[in-house]
Short mmCIF file of C-alpha atoms in Angstrom, two decimals:
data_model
loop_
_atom_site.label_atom_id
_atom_site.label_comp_id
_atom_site.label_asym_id
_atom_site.label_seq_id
_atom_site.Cartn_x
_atom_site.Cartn_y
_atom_site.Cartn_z
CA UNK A 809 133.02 124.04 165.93
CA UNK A 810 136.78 122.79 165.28
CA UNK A 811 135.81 123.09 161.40
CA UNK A 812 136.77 119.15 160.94
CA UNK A 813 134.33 117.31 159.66
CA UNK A 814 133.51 113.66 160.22
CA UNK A 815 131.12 111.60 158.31
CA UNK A 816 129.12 109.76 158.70
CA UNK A 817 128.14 110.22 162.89
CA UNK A 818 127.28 106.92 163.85
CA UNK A 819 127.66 103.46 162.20
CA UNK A 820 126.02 100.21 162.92
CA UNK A 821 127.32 97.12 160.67
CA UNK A 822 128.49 93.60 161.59
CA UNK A 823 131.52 91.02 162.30
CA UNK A 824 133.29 90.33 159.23
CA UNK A 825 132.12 93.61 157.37
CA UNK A 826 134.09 96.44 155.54
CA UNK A 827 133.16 100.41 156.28
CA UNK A 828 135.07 103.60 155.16
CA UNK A 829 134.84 106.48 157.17
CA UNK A 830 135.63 109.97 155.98
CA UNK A 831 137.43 113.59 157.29
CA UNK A 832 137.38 116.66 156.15
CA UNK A 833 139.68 118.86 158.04
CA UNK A 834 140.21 122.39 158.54
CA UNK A 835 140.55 124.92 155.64
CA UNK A 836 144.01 125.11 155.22
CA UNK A 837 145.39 122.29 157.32
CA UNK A 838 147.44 119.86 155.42
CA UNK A 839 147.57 117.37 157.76
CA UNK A 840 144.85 114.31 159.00
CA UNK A 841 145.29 112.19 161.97
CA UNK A 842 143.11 109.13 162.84
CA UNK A 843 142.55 108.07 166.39
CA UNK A 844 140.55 105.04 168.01
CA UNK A 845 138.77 105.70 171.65
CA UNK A 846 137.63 102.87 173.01
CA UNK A 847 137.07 102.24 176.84
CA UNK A 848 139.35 99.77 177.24
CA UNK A 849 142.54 100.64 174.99
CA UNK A 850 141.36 104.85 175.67
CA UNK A 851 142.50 107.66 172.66
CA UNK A 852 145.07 105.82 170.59
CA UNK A 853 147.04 106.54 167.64
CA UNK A 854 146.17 105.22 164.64
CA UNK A 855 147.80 107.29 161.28
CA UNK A 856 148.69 110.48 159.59
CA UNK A 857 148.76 111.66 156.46
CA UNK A 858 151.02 115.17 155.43
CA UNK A 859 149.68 116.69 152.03
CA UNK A 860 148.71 112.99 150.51
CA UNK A 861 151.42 110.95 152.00
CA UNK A 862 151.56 108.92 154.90
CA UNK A 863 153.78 110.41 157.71
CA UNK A 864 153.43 108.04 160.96
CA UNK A 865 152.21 104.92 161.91
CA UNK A 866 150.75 104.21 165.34
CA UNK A 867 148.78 101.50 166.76
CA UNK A 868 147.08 100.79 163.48
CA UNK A 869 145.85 97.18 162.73
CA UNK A 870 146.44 95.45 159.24
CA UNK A 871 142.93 95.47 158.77
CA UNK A 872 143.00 98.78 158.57
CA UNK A 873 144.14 101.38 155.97
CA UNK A 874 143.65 105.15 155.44
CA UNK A 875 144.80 107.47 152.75
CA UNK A 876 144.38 111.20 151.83
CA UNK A 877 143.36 112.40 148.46
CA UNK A 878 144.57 115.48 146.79
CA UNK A 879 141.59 117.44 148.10
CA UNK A 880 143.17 116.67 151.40
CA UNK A 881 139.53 114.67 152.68
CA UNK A 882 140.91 111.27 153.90
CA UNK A 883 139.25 107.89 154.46
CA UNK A 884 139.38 105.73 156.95
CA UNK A 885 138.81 102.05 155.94
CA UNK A 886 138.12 99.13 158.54
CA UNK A 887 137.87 95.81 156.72
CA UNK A 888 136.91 92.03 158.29
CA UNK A 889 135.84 93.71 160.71
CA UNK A 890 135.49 91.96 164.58
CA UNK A 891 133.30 93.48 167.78
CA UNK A 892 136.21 94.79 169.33
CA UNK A 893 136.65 96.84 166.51
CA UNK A 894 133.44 99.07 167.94
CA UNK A 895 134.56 102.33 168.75
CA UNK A 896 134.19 106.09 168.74
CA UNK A 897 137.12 107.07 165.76
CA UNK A 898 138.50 111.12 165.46
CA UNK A 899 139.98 112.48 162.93
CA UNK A 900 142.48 115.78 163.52
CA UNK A 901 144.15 118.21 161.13
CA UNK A 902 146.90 120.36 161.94
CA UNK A 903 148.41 123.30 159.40
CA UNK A 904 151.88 121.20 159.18
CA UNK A 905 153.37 117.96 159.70
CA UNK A 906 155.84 119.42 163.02
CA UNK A 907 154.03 117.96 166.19
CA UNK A 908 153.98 121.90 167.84
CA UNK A 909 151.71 122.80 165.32
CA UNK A 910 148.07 122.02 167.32
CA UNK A 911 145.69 119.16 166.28
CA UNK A 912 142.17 119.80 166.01
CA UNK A 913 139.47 117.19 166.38
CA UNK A 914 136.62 116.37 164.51
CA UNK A 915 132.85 114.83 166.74
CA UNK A 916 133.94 111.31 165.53
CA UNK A 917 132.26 108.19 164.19
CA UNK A 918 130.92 105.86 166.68
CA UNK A 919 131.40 102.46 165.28
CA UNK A 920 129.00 99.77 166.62
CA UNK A 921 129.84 96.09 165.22
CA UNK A 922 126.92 93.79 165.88
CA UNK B 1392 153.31 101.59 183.12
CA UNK B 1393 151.32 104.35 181.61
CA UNK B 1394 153.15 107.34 179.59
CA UNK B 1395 150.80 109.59 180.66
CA UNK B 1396 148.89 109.42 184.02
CA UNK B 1397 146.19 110.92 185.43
CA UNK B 1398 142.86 110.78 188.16
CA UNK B 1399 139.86 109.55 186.81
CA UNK B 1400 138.14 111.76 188.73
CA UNK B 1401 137.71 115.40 190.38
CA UNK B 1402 135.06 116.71 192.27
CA UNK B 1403 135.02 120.06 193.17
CA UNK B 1404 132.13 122.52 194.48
CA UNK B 1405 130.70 125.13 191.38
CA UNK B 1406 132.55 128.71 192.22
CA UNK B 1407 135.88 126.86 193.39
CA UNK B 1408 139.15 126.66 191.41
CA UNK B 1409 139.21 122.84 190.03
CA UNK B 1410 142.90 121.74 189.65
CA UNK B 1411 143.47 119.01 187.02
CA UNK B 1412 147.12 117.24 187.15
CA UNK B 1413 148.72 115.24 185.05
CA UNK B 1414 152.34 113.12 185.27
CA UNK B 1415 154.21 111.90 182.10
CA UNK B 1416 157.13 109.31 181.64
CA UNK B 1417 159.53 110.48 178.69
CA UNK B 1418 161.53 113.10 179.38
CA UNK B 1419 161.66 114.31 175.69
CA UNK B 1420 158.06 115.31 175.89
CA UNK B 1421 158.32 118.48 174.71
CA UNK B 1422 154.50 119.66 173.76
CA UNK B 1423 151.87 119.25 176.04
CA UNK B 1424 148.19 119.70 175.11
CA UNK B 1425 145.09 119.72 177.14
CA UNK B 1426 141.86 118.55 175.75
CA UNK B 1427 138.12 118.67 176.70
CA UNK B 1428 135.41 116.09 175.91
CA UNK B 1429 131.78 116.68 176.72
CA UNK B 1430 129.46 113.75 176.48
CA UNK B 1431 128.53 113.00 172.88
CA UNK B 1432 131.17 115.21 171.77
CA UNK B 1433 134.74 115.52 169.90
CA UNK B 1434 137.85 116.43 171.60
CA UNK B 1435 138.38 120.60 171.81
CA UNK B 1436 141.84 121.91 172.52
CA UNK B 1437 141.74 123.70 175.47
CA UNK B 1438 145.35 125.10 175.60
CA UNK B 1439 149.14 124.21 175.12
CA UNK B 1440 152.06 124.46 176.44
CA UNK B 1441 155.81 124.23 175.11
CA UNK B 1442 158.55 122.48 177.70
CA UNK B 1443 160.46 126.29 177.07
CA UNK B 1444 157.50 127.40 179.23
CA UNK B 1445 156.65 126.88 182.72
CA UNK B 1446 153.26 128.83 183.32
CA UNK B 1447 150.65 129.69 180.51
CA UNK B 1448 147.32 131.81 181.53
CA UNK B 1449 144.90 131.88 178.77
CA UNK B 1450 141.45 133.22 181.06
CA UNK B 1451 140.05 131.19 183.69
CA UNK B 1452 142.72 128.76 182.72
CA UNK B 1453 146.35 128.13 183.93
CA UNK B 1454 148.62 125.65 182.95
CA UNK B 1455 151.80 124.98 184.81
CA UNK B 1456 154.48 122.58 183.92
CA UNK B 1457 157.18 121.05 185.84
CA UNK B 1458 159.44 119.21 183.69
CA UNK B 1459 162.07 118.29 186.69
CA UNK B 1460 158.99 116.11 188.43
CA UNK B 1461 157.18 115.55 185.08
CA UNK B 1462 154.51 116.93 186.23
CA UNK B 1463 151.37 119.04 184.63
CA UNK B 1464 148.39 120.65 185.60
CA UNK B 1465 145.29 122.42 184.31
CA UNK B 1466 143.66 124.63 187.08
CA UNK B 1467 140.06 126.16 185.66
CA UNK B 1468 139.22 129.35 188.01
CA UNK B 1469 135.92 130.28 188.98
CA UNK B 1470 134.76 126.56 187.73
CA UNK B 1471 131.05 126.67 186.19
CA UNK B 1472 128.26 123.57 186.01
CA UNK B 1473 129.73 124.09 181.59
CA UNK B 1474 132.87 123.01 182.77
CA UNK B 1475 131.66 119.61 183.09
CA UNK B 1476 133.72 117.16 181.07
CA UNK B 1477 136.46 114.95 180.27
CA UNK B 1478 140.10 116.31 180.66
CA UNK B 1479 142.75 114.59 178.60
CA UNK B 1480 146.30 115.49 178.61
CA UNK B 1481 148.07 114.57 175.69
CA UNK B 1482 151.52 115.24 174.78
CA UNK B 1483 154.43 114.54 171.53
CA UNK B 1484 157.72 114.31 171.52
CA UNK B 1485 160.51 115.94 169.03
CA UNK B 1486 158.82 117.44 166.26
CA UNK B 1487 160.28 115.26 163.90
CA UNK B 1488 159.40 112.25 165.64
CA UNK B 1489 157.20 109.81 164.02
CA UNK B 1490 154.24 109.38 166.63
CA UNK B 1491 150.72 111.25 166.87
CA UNK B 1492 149.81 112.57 170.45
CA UNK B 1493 149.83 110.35 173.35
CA UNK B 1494 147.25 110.48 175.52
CA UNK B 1495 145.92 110.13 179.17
CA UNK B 1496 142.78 108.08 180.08
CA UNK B 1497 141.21 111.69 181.12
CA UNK B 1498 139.60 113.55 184.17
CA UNK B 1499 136.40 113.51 184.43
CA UNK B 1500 135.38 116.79 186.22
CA UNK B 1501 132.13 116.67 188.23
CA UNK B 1502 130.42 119.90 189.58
CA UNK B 1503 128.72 119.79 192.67
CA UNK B 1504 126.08 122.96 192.98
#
């Protein structure tokens, strides 16, 4: 158990839709990252957040946005949302914001857009 | 192509020493994590390694890094049927760089009895 915790485990909506998916991480890690496995694109980079603010930017579509609230959960949110958009989607947490400090991943939501 | 590179598979007998390797493309890759991902499961860090470092031993597991060649690898002794999974190497750049970890498309180990 990495102690991140993803909710909810699966999720089955359809084209066009809006879902929010949430992370808990680690006691005492300040830090969330968001990443999209998919089998074509693989484990990609979405966004982090560092104590409530956003930090880095990675492959992340418009349609989607994330942010981290003071009790350092953060949401995921996927809006108009298309079938390639299905996917399994980790969040990590890490004590710091420096890239040596080790990420640790939550099970993930599988995303299944009908 | 790719910025990190790896087999998509490796077979190796139950008892034998499975070696997993890895190649990267920036040469400012300075951390350089190995992950595992059993089916249905999230991604557990396995072990890490620094580009200050050329050899870490944590167990049954070894990681040694060549950073003239680019070159990584993951090499699980004594390898068990629970060994069976994904392998992802992922790695970052400078610490104050601006990107999450980059990773390969993953090993997937398969044990023969």
């Amino acid at each position: 158990d990495s102690g991140v915790t993803q909710t909810p485990k699966h999720l089955i909506t359809a084209t066009g839709q809006r879902v929010t998916l949430r992370c808990s991480p680690r006691s005492g890690d300040l830090s969330v990252y968001w990443y999209q496995q998919s089998l074509d694109q693989g484990l990609q980079f979405l966004i982090q957040y560092y104590n409530g603010e956003e930090r880095a930017k990675g492959n992340i579509l418009e349609r989607f946005s994330a942010q981290q609230f003071p009790d350092l959960h953060s949401e995921l949110n996927l809006s108009s949302l298309e079938l390639g958009d299905s996917a399994l989607y980790f969040c990590a947490s890490s004590v710091g914001q420096r890239r040596d400090q080790p990420q640790h991943f939550g099970d993930g939501t599988r995303l299944s857009i009908l | 192509g790719e910025d990190v590179e790896q087999s998509l598979f490796l077979s190796v007998r139950e008892g034998d020493s499975s070696v997993i390797n890895c190649t990267y493309t920036d040469s400012s890759s300075t951390y350089l994590y190995w992950y595992k991902q059993e089916p249905g499961a999230g991604l557990q860090l396995l072990t890490y390694i620094f580009s200050n470092m050329d050899m870490k031993q944590d167990q049954r597991l070894t990681v040694l890094l060549n950073k003239k060649d680019k070159h990584l690898s993951l090499r699980i002794a004594d390898t068990q049927t629970g060994d069976s999974a994904i392998y992802f190497c992922a790695e970052t750049r400078d610490p104050g760089g601006a990107d999450g970890l980059t990773f390969g498309k993953g090993t997937h180990l398969i044990i023969q009895p």
